[in-house]
GROMACS .gro file of C-alpha atoms in nm:
model
  108
    1UNK     CA    1  12.072   7.188   8.521
    2UNK     CA    2  11.806   7.112   8.710
    3UNK     CA    3  11.763   7.265   9.070
    4UNK     CA    4  11.749   7.043   9.400
    5UNK     CA    5  11.418   7.196   9.467
    6UNK     CA    6  11.126   7.132   9.242
    7UNK     CA    7  10.847   7.374   9.390
    8UNK     CA    8  10.849   7.695   9.526
    9UNK     CA    9  10.805   7.805   9.907
   10UNK     CA   10  10.554   8.060   9.780
   11UNK     CA   11  10.313   7.729   9.669
   12UNK     CA   12  10.133   7.777  10.014
   13UNK     CA   13  10.089   8.118  10.046
   14UNK     CA   14   9.740   8.281   9.992
   15UNK     CA   15   9.867   8.652   9.967
   16UNK     CA   16  10.193   8.797   9.823
   17UNK     CA   17  10.213   9.149   9.782
   18UNK     CA   18  10.147   9.498   9.933
   19UNK     CA   19  10.023   9.561  10.255
   20UNK     CA   20  10.050   9.847  10.552
   21UNK     CA   21  10.163   9.791  10.873
   22UNK     CA   22  10.003  10.024  11.168
   23UNK     CA   23  10.271  10.055  11.440
   24UNK     CA   24  10.234  10.274  11.766
   25UNK     CA   25  10.026  10.542  11.512
   26UNK     CA   26  10.222  10.557  11.238
   27UNK     CA   27  10.145  10.327  10.855
   28UNK     CA   28  10.414  10.186  10.710
   29UNK     CA   29  10.377  10.086  10.351
   30UNK     CA   30  10.562   9.677  10.329
   31UNK     CA   31  10.599   9.358  10.104
   32UNK     CA   32  10.388   9.067  10.317
   33UNK     CA   33  10.375   8.742  10.245
   34UNK     CA   34  10.073   8.545  10.389
   35UNK     CA   35   9.932   8.167  10.456
   36UNK     CA   36   9.646   8.059  10.664
   37UNK     CA   37   9.434   7.770  10.805
   38UNK     CA   38   9.145   7.660  11.024
   39UNK     CA   39   9.261   7.480  11.352
   40UNK     CA   40   9.069   7.181  11.359
   41UNK     CA   41   9.095   7.197  11.765
   42UNK     CA   42   8.919   7.487  11.842
   43UNK     CA   43   8.828   7.602  11.505
   44UNK     CA   44   8.964   7.922  11.451
   45UNK     CA   45   9.163   8.070  11.152
   46UNK     CA   46   9.495   8.149  11.223
   47UNK     CA   47   9.694   8.332  11.008
   48UNK     CA   48  10.108   8.386  10.964
   49UNK     CA   49  10.355   8.556  10.759
   50UNK     CA   50  10.660   8.744  10.680
   51UNK     CA   51  10.718   9.100  10.627
   52UNK     CA   52  10.989   9.193  10.379
   53UNK     CA   53  11.313   9.368  10.503
   54UNK     CA   54  11.205   9.713  10.603
   55UNK     CA   55  11.411   9.992  10.760
   56UNK     CA   56  11.122  10.207  10.836
   57UNK     CA   57  10.949   9.909  11.049
   58UNK     CA   58  11.300   9.809  11.197
   59UNK     CA   59  11.344  10.181  11.342
   60UNK     CA   60  10.995  10.204  11.491
   61UNK     CA   61  11.041   9.828  11.628
   62UNK     CA   62  11.348   9.888  11.757
   63UNK     CA   63  11.417   9.601  11.979
   64UNK     CA   64  11.069   9.433  12.052
   65UNK     CA   65  10.968   9.092  12.123
   66UNK     CA   66  10.584   9.124  12.007
   67UNK     CA   67  10.418   9.416  11.953
   68UNK     CA   68  10.035   9.506  11.843
   69UNK     CA   69   9.975   9.605  11.510
   70UNK     CA   70   9.741   9.636  11.237
   71UNK     CA   71   9.774   9.489  10.897
   72UNK     CA   72   9.580   9.651  10.592
   73UNK     CA   73   9.604   9.502  10.240
   74UNK     CA   74   9.289   9.561   9.976
   75UNK     CA   75   9.039   9.481  10.187
   76UNK     CA   76   8.974   9.545  10.504
   77UNK     CA   77   9.257   9.613  10.828
   78UNK     CA   78   9.304   9.317  11.092
   79UNK     CA   79   9.492   9.320  11.403
   80UNK     CA   80   9.784   9.154  11.431
   81UNK     CA   81  10.132   9.051  11.635
   82UNK     CA   82  10.487   9.167  11.490
   83UNK     CA   83  10.758   8.905  11.625
   84UNK     CA   84  11.162   9.021  11.630
   85UNK     CA   85  11.325   9.016  11.295
   86UNK     CA   86  11.465   8.656  11.174
   87UNK     CA   87  11.847   8.719  11.036
   88UNK     CA   88  11.741   8.849  10.701
   89UNK     CA   89  11.520   9.115  10.896
   90UNK     CA   90  11.210   9.040  10.803
   91UNK     CA   91  10.960   9.050  11.064
   92UNK     CA   92  10.730   8.733  11.161
   93UNK     CA   93  10.319   8.816  11.176
   94UNK     CA   94  10.075   8.631  11.337
   95UNK     CA   95   9.709   8.714  11.357
   96UNK     CA   96   9.333   8.506  11.407
   97UNK     CA   97   9.011   8.491  11.277
   98UNK     CA   98   8.947   8.689  10.956
   99UNK     CA   99   9.267   8.748  10.809
  100UNK     CA  100   9.315   9.103  10.591
  101UNK     CA  101   9.295   8.911  10.239
  102UNK     CA  102   9.025   8.716  10.122
  103UNK     CA  103   8.989   8.344  10.184
  104UNK     CA  104   8.732   8.083  10.062
  105UNK     CA  105   8.429   8.077  10.284
  106UNK     CA  106   8.277   7.729  10.181
  107UNK     CA  107   8.359   7.420  10.397
  108UNK     CA  108   8.383   7.082  10.238
   0.00000   0.00000   0.00000
């Protein structure tokens, strides 16, 4: 039987894997999915993603709506903002400029 969906919701992801979220001086190992795009109006590269449910991160953030964090993957750490959790306890992350994962640097 074929499913209703013909593609993976992860097809457009630029990075799926291990990362460290540094928040309020604490390093929290997480699983994260991120993707990015260059905003044509201002030319800034913006990246967004979701951190998988993580109890340690939930305990640190509590009811905070937006908190400055740093995300570190295998590449350089980058500043970001983490938002409140969705109904599945996944946290939204947002950043701009160079992301914490490799991207194509050639412009078409």
